[in-house]
Short mmCIF file of C-alpha atoms in Angstrom, two decimals:
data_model
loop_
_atom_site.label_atom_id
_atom_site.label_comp_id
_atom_site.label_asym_id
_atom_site.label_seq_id
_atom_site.Cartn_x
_atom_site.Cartn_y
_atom_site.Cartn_z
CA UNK A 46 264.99 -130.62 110.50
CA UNK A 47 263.55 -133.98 112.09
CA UNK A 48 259.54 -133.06 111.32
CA UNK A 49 257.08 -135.44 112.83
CA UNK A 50 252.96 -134.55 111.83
CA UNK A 51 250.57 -137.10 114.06
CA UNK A 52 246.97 -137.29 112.60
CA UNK A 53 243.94 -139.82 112.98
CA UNK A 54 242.79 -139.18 116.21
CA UNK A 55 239.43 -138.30 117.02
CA UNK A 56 236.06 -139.40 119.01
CA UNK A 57 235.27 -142.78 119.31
CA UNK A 58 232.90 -144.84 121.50
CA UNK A 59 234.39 -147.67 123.75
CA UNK A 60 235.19 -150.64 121.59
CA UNK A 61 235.35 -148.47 118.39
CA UNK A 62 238.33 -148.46 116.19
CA UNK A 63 240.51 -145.35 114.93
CA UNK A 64 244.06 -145.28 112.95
CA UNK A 65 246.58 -142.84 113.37
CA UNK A 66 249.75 -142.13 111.34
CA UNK A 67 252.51 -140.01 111.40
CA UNK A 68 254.77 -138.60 108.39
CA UNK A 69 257.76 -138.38 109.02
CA UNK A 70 260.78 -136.37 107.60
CA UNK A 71 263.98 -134.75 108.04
CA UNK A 72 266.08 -138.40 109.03
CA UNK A 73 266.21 -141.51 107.54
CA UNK A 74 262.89 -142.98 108.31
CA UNK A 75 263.84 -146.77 107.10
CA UNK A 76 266.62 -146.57 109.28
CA UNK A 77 265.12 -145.85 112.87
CA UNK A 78 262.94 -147.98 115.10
CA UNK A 79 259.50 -146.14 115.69
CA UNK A 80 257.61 -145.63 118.73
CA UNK A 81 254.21 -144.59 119.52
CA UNK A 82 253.63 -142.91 122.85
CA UNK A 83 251.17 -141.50 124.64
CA UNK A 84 249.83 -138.67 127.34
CA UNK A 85 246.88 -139.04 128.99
CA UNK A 86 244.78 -136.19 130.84
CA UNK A 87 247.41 -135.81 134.38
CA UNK A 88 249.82 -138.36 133.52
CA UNK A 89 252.99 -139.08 132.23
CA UNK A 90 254.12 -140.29 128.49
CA UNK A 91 253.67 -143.69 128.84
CA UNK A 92 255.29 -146.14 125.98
CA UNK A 93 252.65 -147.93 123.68
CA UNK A 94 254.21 -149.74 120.77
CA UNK A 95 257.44 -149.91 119.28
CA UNK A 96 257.99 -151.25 115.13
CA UNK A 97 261.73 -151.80 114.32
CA UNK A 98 263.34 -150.25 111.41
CA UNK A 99 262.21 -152.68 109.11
CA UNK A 100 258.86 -153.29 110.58
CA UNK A 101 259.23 -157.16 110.81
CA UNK A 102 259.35 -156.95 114.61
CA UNK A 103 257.06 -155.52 116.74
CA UNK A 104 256.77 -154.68 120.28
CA UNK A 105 253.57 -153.62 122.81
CA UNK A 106 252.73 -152.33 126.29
CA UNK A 107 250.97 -154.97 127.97
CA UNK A 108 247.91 -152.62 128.26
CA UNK A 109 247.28 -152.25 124.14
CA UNK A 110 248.66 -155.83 123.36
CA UNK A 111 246.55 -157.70 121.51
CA UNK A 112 244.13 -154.46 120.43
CA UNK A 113 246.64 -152.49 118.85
CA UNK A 114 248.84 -152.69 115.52
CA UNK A 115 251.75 -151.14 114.57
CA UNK A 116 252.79 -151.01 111.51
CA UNK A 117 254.89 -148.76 108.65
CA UNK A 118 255.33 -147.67 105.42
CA UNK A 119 259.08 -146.83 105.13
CA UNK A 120 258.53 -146.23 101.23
CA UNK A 121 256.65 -143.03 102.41
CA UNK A 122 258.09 -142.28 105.59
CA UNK A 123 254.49 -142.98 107.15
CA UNK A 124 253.94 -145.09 110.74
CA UNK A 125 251.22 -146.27 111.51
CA UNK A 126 248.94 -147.36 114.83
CA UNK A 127 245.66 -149.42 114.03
CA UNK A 128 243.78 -149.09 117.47
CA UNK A 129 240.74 -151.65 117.89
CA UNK A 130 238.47 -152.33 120.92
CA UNK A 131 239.16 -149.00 122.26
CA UNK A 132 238.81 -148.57 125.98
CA UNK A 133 238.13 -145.09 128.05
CA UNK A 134 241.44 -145.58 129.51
CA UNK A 135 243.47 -145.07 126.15
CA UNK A 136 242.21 -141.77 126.21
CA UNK A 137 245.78 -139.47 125.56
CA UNK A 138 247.30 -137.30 123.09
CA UNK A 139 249.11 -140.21 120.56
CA UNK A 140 252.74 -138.90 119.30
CA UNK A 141 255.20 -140.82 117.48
CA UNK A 142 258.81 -140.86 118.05
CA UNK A 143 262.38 -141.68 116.11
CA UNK A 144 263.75 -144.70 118.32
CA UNK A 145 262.47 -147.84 120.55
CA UNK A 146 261.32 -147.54 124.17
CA UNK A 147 264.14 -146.88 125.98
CA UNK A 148 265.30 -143.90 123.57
CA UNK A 149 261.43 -141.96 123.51
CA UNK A 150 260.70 -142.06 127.12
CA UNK A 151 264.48 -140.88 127.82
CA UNK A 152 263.81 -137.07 129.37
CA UNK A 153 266.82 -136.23 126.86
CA UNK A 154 264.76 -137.45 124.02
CA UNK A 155 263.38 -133.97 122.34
CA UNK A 156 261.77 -134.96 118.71
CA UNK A 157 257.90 -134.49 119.10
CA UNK A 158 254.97 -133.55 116.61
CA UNK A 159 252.32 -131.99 117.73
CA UNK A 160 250.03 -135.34 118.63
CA UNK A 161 246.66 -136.49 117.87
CA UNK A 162 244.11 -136.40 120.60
CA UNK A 163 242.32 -139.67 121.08
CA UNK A 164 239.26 -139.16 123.03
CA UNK A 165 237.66 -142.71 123.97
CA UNK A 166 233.90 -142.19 125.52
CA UNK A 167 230.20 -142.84 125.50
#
């Protein structure tokens, strides 16, 4: 059973920094790009960062790029997202996800955790 468990998230004030990760099991981890998506308060899932399989290549929505880091440890199934210079507007419940882009913000795409709230605000 594909078991994703999101953690990290929490309060921060604009232009704080937070890290989330998410452990991973059930598939082989080291074989499957990883994607970090998110949900903010009325909106859609929206695509943040993608790390492929080996985690040589990475890839970011224009909004995060050059703030946020993806990154993973495929030794212990573990992804990672180091967020810097937070903003209000990456406020959003963080999940990871078991492909690239175009496979996690597929409506047939069903492998979720339960997220990590992120909460960005003086």
């Amino acid at each position: 059973e594909v078991q994703l468990v999101e953690s990290g998230g929490g309060l921060v004030q604009p232009g704080g920094s937070l890290r989330l990760s998410c452990a991973a099991s059930g598939f082989t981890f080291g074989s499957y790009d990883m994607s970090w998506v998110r949900q903010a308060p009325g909106k859609g899932p929206e695509w943040v960062s993608t790390s492929n399989s080996g985690g040589g290549s990475t890839y970011y929505a224009d909004s995060v790029k050059g703030r946020f880091t993806i990154s993973r440890d495929n030794a212990k199934n573990t992804l990672y997202l180091q967020m810097n210079s937070l903003k209000p507007e990456d406020t959003a419940v963080y999940y990871c996800a078991a492909g690239w882009r175009l496979e996690v913000t597929s409506a047939r795409y069903n492998y979720w955790g339960q997220g990590t709230q992120v909460t960005v605000s003086s």
